[in-house]
Structure formats: C-alpha cells, structure tokens
mmCIF file of C-alpha atoms in Angstrom:
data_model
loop_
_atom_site.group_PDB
_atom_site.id
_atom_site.type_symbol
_atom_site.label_atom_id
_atom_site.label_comp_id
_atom_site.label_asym_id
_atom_site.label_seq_id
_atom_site.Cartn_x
_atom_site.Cartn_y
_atom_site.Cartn_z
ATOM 1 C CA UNK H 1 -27.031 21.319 32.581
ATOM 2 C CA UNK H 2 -28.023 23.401 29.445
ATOM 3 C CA UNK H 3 -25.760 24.188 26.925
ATOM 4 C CA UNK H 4 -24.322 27.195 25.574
ATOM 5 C CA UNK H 5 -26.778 27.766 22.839
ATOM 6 C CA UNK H 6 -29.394 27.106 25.555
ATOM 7 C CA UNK H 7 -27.866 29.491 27.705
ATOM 8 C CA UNK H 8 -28.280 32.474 25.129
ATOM 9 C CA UNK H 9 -31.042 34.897 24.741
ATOM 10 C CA UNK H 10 -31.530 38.098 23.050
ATOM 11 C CA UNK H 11 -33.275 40.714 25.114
ATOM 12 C CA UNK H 12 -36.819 42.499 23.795
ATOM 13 C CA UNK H 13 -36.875 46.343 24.067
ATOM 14 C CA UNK H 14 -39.901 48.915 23.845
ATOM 15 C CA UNK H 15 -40.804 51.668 24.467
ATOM 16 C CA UNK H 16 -44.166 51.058 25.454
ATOM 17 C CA UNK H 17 -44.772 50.414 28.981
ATOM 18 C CA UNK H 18 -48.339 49.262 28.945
ATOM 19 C CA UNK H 19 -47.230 46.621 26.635
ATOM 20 C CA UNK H 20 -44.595 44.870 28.878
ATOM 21 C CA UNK H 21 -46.108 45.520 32.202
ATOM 22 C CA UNK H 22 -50.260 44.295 30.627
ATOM 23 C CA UNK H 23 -51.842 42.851 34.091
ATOM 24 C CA UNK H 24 -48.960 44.530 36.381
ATOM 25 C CA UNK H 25 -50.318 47.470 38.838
ATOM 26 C CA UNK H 26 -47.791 50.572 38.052
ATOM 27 C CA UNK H 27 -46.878 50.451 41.895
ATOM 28 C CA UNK H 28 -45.676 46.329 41.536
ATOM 29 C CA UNK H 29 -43.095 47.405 38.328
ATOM 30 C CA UNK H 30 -39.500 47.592 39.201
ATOM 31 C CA UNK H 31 -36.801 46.981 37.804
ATOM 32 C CA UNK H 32 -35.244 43.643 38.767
ATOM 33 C CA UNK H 33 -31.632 45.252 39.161
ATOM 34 C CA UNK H 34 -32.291 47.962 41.025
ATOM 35 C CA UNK H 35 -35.971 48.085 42.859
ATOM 36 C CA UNK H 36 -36.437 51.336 40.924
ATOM 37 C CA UNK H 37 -39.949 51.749 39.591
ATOM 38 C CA UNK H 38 -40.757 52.650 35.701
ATOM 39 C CA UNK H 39 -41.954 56.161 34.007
ATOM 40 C CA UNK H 40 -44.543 56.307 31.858
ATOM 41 C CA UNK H 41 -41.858 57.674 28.679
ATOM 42 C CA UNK H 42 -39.016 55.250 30.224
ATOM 43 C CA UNK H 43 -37.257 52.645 27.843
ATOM 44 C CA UNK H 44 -37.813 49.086 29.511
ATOM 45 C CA UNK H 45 -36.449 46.146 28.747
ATOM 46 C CA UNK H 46 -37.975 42.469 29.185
ATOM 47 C CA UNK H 47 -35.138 39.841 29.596
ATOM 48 C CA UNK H 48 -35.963 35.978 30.409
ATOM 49 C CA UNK H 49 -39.454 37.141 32.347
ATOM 50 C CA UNK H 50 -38.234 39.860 34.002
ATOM 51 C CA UNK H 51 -38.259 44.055 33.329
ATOM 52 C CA UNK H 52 -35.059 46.262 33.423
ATOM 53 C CA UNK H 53 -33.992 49.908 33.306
ATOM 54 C CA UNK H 54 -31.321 50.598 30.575
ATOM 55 C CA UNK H 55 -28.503 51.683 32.659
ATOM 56 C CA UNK H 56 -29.167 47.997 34.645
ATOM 57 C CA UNK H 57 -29.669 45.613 32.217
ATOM 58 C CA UNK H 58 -25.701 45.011 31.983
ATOM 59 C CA UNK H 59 -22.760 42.112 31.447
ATOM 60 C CA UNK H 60 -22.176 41.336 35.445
ATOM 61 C CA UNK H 61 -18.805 41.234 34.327
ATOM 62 C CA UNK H 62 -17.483 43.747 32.218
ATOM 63 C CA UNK H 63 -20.586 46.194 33.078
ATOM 64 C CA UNK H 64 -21.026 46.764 29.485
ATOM 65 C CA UNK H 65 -24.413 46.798 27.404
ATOM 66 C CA UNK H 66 -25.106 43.711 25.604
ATOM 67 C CA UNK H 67 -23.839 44.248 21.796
ATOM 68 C CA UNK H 68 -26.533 43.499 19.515
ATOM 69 C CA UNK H 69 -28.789 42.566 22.477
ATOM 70 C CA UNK H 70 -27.340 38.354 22.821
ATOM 71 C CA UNK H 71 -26.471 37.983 26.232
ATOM 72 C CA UNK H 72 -25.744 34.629 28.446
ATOM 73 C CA UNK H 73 -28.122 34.093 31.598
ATOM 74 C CA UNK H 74 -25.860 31.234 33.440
ATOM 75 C CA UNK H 75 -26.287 31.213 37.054
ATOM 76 C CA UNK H 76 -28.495 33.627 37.510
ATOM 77 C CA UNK H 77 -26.252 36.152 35.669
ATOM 78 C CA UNK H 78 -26.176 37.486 32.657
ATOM 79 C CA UNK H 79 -22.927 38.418 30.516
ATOM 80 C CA UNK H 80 -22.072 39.304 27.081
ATOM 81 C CA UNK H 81 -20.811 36.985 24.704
ATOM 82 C CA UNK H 82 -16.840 37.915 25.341
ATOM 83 C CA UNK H 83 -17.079 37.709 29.057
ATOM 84 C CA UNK H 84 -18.889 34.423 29.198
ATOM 85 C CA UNK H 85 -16.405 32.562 26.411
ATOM 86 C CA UNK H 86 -13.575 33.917 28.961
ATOM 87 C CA UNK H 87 -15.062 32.654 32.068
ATOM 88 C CA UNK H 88 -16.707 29.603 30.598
ATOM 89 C CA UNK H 89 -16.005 28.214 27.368
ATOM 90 C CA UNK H 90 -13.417 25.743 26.793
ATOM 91 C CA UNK H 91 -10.977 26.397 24.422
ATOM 92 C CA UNK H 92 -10.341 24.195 21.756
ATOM 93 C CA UNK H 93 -6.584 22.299 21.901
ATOM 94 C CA UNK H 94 -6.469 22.475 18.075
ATOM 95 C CA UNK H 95 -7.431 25.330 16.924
ATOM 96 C CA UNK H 96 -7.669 27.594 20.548
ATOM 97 C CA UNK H 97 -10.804 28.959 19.972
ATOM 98 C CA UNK H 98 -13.860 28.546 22.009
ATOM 99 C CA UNK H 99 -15.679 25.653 21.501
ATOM 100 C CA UNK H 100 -19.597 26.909 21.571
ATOM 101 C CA UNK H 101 -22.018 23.656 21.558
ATOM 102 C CA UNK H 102 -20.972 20.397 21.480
ATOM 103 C CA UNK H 103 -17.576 20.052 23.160
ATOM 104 C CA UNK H 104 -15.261 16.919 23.016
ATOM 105 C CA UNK H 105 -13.587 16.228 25.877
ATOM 106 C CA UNK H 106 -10.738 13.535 25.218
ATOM 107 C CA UNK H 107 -6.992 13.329 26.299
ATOM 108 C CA UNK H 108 -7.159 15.793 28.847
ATOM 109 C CA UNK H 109 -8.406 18.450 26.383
ATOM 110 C CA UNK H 110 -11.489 19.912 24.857
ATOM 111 C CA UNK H 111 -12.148 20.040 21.205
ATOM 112 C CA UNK H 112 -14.379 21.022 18.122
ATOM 113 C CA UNK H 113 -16.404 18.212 16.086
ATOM 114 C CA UNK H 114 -14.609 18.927 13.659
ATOM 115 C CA UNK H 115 -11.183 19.677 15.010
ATOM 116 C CA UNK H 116 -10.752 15.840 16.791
ATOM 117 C CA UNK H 117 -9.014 13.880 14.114
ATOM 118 C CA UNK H 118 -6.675 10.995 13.686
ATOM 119 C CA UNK H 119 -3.560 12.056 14.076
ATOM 120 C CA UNK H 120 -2.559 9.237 11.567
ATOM 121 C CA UNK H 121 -4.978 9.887 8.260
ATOM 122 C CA UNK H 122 -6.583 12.583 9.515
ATOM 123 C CA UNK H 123 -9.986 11.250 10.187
ATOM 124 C CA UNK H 124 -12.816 13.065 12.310
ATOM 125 C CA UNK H 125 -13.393 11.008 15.323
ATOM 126 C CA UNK H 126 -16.022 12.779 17.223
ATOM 127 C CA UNK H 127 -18.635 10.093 15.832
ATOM 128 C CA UNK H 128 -16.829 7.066 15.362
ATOM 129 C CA UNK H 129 -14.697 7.026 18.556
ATOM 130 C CA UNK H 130 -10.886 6.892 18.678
ATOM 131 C CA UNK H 131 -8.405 4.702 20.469
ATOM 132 C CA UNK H 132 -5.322 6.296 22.537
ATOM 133 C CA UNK H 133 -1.567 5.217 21.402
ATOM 134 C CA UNK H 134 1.036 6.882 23.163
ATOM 135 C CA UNK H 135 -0.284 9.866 23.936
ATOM 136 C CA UNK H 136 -2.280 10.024 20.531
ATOM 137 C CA UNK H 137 -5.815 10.186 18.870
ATOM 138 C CA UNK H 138 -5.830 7.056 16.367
ATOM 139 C CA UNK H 139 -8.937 5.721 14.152
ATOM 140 C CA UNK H 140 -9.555 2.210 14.670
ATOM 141 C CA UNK H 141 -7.690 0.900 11.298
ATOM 142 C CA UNK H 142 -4.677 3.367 11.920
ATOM 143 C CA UNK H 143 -4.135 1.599 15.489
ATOM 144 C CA UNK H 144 -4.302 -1.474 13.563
ATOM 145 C CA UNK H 145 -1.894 -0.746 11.458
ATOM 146 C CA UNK H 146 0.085 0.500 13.826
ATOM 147 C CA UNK H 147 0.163 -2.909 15.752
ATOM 148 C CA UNK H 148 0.671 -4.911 12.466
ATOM 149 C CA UNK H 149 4.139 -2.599 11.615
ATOM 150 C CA UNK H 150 5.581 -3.733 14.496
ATOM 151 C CA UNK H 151 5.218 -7.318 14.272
ATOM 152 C CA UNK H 152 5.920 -7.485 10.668
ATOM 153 C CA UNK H 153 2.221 -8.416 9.224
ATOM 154 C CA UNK H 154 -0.461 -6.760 6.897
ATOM 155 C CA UNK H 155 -3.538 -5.030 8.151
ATOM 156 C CA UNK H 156 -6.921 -6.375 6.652
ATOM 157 C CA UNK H 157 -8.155 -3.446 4.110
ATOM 158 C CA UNK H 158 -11.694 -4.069 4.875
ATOM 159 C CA UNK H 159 -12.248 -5.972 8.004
ATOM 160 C CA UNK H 160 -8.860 -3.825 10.249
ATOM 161 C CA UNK H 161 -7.554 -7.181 11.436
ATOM 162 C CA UNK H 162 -4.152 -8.496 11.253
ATOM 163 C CA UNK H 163 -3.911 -11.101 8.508
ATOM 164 C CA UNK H 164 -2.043 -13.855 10.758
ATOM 165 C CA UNK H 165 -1.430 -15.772 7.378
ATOM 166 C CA UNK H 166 -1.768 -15.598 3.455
ATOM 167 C CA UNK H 167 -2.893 -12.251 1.920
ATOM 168 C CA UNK H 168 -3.964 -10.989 -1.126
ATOM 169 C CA UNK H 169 -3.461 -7.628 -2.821
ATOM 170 C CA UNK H 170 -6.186 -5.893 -4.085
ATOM 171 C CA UNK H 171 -6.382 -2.156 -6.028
ATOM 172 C CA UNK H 172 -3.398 -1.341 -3.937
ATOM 173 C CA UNK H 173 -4.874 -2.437 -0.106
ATOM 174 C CA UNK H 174 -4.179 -6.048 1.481
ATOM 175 C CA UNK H 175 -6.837 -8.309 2.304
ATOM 176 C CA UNK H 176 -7.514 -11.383 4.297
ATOM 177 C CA UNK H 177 -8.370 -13.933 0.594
ATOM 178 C CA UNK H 178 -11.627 -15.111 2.072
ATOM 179 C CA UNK H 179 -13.312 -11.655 1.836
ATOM 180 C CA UNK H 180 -13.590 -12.315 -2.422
ATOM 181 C CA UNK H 181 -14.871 -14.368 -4.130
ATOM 182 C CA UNK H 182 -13.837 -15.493 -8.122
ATOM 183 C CA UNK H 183 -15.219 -13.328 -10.660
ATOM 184 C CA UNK H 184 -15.770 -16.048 -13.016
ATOM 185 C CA UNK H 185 -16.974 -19.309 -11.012
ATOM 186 C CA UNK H 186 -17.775 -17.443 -7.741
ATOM 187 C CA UNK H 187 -15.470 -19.914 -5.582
ATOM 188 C CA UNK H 188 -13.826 -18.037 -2.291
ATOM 189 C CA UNK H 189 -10.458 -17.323 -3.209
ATOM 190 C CA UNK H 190 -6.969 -18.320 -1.590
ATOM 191 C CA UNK H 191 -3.424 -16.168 -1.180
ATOM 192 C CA UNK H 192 -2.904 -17.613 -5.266
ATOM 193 C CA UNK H 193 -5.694 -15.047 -6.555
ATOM 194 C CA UNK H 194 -4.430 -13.117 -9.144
ATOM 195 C CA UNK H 195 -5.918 -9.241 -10.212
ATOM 196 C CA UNK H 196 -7.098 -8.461 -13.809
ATOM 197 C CA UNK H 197 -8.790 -5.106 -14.849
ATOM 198 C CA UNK H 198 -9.845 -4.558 -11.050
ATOM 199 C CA UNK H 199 -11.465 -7.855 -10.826
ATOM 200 C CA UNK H 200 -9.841 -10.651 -8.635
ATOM 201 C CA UNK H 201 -9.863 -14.442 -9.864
ATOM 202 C CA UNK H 202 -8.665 -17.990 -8.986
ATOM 203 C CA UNK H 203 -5.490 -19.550 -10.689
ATOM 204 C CA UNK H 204 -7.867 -21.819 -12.365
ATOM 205 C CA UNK H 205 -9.437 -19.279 -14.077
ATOM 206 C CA UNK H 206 -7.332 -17.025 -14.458
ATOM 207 C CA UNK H 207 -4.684 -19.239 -16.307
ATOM 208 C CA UNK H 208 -8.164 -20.012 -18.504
ATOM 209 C CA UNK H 209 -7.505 -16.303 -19.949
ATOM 210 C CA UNK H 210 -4.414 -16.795 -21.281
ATOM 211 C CA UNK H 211 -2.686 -13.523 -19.921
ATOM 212 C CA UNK H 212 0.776 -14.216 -19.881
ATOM 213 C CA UNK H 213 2.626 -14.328 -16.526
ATOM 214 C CA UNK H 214 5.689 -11.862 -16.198
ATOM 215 C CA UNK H 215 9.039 -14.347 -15.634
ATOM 216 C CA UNK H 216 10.332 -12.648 -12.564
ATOM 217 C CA UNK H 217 7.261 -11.133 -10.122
ATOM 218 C CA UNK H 218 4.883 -14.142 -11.053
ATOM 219 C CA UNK H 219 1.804 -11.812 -11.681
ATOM 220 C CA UNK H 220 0.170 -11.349 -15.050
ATOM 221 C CA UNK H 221 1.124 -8.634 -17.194
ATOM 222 C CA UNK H 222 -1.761 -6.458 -18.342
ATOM 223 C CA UNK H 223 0.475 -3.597 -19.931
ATOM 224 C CA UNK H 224 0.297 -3.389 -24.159
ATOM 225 C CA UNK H 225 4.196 -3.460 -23.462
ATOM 226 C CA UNK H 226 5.378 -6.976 -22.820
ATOM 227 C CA UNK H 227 9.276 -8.554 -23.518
ATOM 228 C CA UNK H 228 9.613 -11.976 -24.483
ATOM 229 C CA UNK H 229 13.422 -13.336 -23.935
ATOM 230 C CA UNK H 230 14.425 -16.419 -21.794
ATOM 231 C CA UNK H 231 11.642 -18.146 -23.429
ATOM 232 C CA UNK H 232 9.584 -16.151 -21.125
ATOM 233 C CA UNK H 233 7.584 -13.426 -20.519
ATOM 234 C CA UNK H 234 8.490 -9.998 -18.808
ATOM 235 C CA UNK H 235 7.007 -6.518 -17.113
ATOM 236 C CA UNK H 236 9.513 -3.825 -19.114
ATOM 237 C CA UNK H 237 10.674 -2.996 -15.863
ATOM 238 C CA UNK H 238 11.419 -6.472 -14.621
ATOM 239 C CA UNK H 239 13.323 -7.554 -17.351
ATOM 240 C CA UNK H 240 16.862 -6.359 -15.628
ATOM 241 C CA UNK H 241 20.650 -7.080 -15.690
ATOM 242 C CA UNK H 242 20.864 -10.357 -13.600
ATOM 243 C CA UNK H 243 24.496 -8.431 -12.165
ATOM 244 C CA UNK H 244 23.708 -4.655 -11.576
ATOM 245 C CA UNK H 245 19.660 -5.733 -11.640
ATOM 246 C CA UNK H 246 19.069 -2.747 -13.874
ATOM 247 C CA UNK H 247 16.092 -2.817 -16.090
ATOM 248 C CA UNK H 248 17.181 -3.042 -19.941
ATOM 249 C CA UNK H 249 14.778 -0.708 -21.616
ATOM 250 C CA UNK H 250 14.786 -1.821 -25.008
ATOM 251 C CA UNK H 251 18.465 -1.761 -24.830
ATOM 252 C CA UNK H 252 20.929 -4.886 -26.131
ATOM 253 C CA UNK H 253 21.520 -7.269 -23.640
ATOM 254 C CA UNK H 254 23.584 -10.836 -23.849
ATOM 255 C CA UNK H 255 22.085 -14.380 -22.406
ATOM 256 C CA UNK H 256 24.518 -16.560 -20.792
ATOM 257 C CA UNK H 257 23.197 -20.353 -18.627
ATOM 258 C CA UNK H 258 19.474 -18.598 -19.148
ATOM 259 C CA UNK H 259 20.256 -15.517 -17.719
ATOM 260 C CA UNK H 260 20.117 -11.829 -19.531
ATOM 261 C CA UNK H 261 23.054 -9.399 -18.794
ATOM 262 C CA UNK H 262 23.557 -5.662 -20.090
ATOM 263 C CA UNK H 263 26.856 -5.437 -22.448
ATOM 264 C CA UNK H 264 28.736 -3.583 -19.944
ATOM 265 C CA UNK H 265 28.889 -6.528 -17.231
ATOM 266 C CA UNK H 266 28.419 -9.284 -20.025
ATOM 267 C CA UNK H 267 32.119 -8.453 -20.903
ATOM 268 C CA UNK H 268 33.175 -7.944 -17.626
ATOM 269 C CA UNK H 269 32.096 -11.194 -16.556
ATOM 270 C CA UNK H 270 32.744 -13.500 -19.472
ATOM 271 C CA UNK H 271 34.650 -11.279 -21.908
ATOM 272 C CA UNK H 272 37.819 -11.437 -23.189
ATOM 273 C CA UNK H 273 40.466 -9.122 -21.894
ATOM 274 C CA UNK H 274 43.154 -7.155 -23.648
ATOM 275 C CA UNK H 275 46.652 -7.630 -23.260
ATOM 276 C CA UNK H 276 47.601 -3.760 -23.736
ATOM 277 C CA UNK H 277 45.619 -2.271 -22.253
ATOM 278 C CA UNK H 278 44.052 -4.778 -19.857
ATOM 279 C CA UNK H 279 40.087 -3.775 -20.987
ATOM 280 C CA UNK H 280 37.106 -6.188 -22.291
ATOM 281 C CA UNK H 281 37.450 -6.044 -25.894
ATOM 282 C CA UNK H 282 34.124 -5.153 -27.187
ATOM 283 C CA UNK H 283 34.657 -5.366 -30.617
ATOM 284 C CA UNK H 284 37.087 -7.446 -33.170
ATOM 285 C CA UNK H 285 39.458 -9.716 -31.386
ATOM 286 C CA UNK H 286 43.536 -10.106 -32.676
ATOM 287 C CA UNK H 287 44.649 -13.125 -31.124
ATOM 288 C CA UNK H 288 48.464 -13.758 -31.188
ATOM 289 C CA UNK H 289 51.070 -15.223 -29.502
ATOM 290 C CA UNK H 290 48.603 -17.165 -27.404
ATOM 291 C CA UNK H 291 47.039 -13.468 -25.862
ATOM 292 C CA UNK H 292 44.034 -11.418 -27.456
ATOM 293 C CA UNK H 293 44.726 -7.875 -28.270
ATOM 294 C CA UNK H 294 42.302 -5.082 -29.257
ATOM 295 C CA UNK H 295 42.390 -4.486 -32.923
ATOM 296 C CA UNK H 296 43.542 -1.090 -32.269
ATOM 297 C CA UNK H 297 46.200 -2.099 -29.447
ATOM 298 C CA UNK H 298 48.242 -4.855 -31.301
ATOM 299 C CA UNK H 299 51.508 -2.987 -32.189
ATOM 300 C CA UNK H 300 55.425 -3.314 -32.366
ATOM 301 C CA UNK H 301 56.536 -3.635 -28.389
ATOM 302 C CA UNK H 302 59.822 -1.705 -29.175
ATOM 303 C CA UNK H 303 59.043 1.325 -31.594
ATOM 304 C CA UNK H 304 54.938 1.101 -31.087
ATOM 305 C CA UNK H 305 54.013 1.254 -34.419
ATOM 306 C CA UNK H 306 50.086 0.108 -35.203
ATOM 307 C CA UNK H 307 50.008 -3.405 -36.842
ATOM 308 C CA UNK H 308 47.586 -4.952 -38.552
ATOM 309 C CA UNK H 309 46.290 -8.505 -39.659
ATOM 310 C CA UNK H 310 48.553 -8.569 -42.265
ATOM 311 C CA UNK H 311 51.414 -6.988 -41.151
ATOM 312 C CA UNK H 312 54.346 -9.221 -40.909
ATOM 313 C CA UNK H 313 55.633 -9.615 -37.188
ATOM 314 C CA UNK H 314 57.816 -11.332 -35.086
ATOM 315 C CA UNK H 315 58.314 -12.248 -31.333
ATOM 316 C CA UNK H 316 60.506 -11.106 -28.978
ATOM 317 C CA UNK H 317 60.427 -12.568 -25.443
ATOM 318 C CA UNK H 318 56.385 -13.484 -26.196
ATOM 319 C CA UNK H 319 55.931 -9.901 -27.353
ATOM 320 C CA UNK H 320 55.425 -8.664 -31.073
ATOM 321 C CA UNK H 321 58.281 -6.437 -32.884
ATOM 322 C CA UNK H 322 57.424 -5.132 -36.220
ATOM 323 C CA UNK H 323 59.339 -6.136 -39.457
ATOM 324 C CA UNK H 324 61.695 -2.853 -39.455
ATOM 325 C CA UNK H 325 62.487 -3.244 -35.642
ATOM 326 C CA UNK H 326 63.427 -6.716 -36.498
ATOM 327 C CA UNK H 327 66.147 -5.730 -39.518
ATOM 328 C CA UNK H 328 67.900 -3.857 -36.310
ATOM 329 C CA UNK H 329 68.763 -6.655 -34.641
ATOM 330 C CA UNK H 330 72.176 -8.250 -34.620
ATOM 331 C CA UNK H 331 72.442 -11.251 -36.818
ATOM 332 C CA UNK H 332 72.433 -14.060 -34.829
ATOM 333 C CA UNK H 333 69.399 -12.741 -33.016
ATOM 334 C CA UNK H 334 67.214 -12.607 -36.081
ATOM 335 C CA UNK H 335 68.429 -16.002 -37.059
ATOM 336 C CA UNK H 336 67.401 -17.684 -33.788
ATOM 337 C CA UNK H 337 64.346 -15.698 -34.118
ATOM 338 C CA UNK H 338 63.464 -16.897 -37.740
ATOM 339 C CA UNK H 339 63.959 -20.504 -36.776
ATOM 340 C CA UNK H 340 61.619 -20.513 -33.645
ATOM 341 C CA UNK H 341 58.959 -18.466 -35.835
ATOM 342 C CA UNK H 342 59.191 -21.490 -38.575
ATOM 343 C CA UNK H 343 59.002 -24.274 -35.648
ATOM 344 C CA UNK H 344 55.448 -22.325 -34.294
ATOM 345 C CA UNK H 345 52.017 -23.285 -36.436
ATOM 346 C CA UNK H 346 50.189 -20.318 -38.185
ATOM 347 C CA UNK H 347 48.864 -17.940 -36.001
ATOM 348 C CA UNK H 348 45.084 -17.258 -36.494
ATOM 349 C CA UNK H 349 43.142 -14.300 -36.652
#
C-alpha cells in the first residue's frame, strides 16, 4: 500500500496544448472527467498521465480546486489535502492531529514518531519498542523498575535487571558490583566498594587512601568540612542528637557512655532538676537541705525573699525561711529549730 507522501502529487498546468497532447491526434484528446475534447486557447491540465479541463480537475469530495495544486490520488480519486486527512488519516491520540507518514499503531491508537513516549521518563519509543503495564506505554528500564518497587529490590542502572542481591551505588544510580572494576588494582568489585571523586574502588584500596570514614553512614567523607568527636569521624550532617537525632551544626553538644546529645535533652535526660520550679538547672547549682535549687529560685518559703550563698537560713519542715522570718517565730520554735540546725553538718554549696 503506498503511503501518504506517496499518495501526493502536484498537478502541471499550461497553456499550451501542443505541449501536453505531443503524439496525441486532436480528435483522441479528452478530458478524462468529462469525455469533452480540448480547444486550441483552452487551459489543460496533466495530472498522474492523464489531461483535464479546469472546471473537472476537482477534490471528489468537497468539489473544490486543489489549493496550491497538491492533491491525493488514492483509489482512483483524487482529493485535496483537507478532505483526504478527514477521510483517511489517523489522528494522533496525543496530540489529535493527523499523523501524515509514518504512523504508530500501538494500544489501540495511532501516533506520531515523536508523540509515542514512556509514560514513565518520557522516552520516545517508536524505535526502541515499548512494553504495556496496565494500560500504559513503558521503556524497558521503567517496566523494570516498576517490577523491582514492588518487591522491594533495586533496578540495575546499566544492565535493567533486578539486583537479586548486594548492590552498589554509583553517581547516584544502583548497580549490580560486578559491572566495575577497581580503579586502582583493576580487581571486580563486591557490595563493600566505596565512591571517591566519581571513581569506584575496593576496601583494600580505598582504606590505602586514608580518607576518613564518617562514624555513623560508614562511607568516606570527601567534604573540606569534617567533625571529629567520639573519637571519630563525622559528615556535618550526621553528627546529630542521639535523642531528637538532630544534626548539631557547629552548635555545643554534651557526651554521655560515647554518645553526643544537644544541651536541651542532655539536661533533660541526665540533668539536675529544680526544686522550685521543677526545671533542669542549666547553670549554677544551690544545693541545700538535701534538694538542688536554681541560683535564682532558692528563697525564704514564707515571705519569698531571694537568698543567696551567704545568706543565713534556716529550715522549716525541710523548707528554707530567711533570718527575719525566723525572729517571728515563737520562742520555743526557734529554739528547737536552732538545736536541730547545730545537730546537721555544714551544708555545701
């Protein structure tokens, strides 16, 4: 069957007879439309071997002169460019326009070259073939992938299979290990390959290099910024809050039983508490009558007045009142008190 390009022609017209009709009697010239024969002065047109008169040579379906001369000749017909896309082109399911030339028919549907993509990455399939998932165009490597997200495993960057076991990461893509090779002694390489500068290279050799190994994601750290704490070494962004896991920074943290912890849940977690006001005490601990107080929250329990280090207290039901407070109090009161203050040692502070 010929195809559309095939199919189109572009009509001749002149005006002189004797040149279209040279070894034709005047009695055997007609016009292939209509039988009519040709005057001498008569515009005639020569279309695909055959003569015409003007008001013939027309699109058999809209009756219309050709525009510009291009015409179809399908079927023995002829038509203008309109008519035929109408009655014979297929329209493209992408875009919806006429596909003239090569036509792709997949999916139930015809389509441009250029217009039959994954519908995944995007990919033109029209030369490399396509495989159908649920109703959809896919590239080979996107149907790959596809399988591999469902049961859990890595798709092979460069060969599109599933990697059933050990993989290795490389410039961002997975790979089955046995694809590379070691930069430096050229043996094939295993799942413990390790990445440096966009080359890949055994452990051997790569612990040969000296690049220091970041503490919590095991891969070497290639950044100028490094942080050394733990006796090990860290990505900045890996070195995190072993409570709320958030990365430090550059900001203070605290080690406790080899672990690093930001100040906030430090405290929280092995701080001391206040007895006022029942908050880790950052700062300065006051430690009396066998509690800790903020510096700022040790004062008289019965008139509230600040006290200090030095100031001169006493205790009252395991609670501190304040010299003047104290002067207030009946006699025998302040005498028992006196005697159980002598009987405790010296407070510390």
């Amino acid at each position: 069957m010929l195809s559309f390009q095939e199919m189109r022609r572009k009509m001749s017209l002149a005006d002189d007879f004797q040149e279209l009709i040279a070894g034709m009697s005047l009695s055997s010239a007609s016009c292939a439309q209509c039988g009519s024969g040709f005057n001498l002065d008569e515009k005639i047109i020569n279309a695909s071997g055959e003569v015409w008169c003007d008001k013939c040579f027309v699109c058999a379906q809209c009756f219309q002169p050709f525009p510009e001369g291009v015409y179809y000749d399908f079927e023995k017909r002829k038509y203008c460019e309109h008519c035929f896309q109408v009655l014979y082109a297929p329209c493209c399911s992408k875009c919806n326009e006429f596909v003239i030339g090569r036509v792709i028919k997949a999916l139930n549907c015809n389509w441009h070259p250029h217009c039959f993509r994954c519908q995944s990455c995007d990919t033109v399939l029209a030369d490399s073939g396509f495989i159908k998932s649920a109703g959809r165009a896919l590239c080979r490597e996107c149907n790959a992938k596809e399988k591999a997200r469902g049961t859990g495993k890595y798709v092979c960057h460069k060969c599109h299979a599933l990697v059933e076991e050990g993989h290795i990461k490389f410039k961002g893509e997975f790979y089955h290990p046995y694809h590379f090779n070691c930069k430096t002694c050229g043996l094939e390489l295993n799942v413990d390959a390790r990445e440096v500068k966009e080359e890949l290279y055994c452990l051997r050799c790569h612990d040969r290099m000296g690049i220091p190994i970041c503490g919590a994601c095991r891969r070497p750290i290639e950044d100028a910024r490094i942080v050394t704490a733990l006796g090990k070494e860290w990505h900045v962004e890996h070195f995190v809050c072993a409570y709320c896991e958030k990365p430090f920074l550059g900001s203070r943290h605290y080690e406790k039983k080899g672990l690093a912890y930001c100040e906030t849940h430090y405290h929280q977690l092995f701080g001391t508490v206040c007895y006022h006001c029942n908050q880790v005490i950052s700062g300065d601990v006051f430690a009396a009558l066998n509690k800790a107080w903020c510096v700022g929250c040790f004062s008289c329990a019965i008139c509230a007045k600040k006290m200090s280090q030095k100031t001169k207290f006493y205790e009252l039901d395991l609670k501190p009142t304040c010299k003047r407070c104290y002067d207030k109090f009946p006699n025998e009161l302040r005498r028992r008190l006196t005697k159980a203050l002598e009987l405790q040692p010296k407070r510390k502070t």
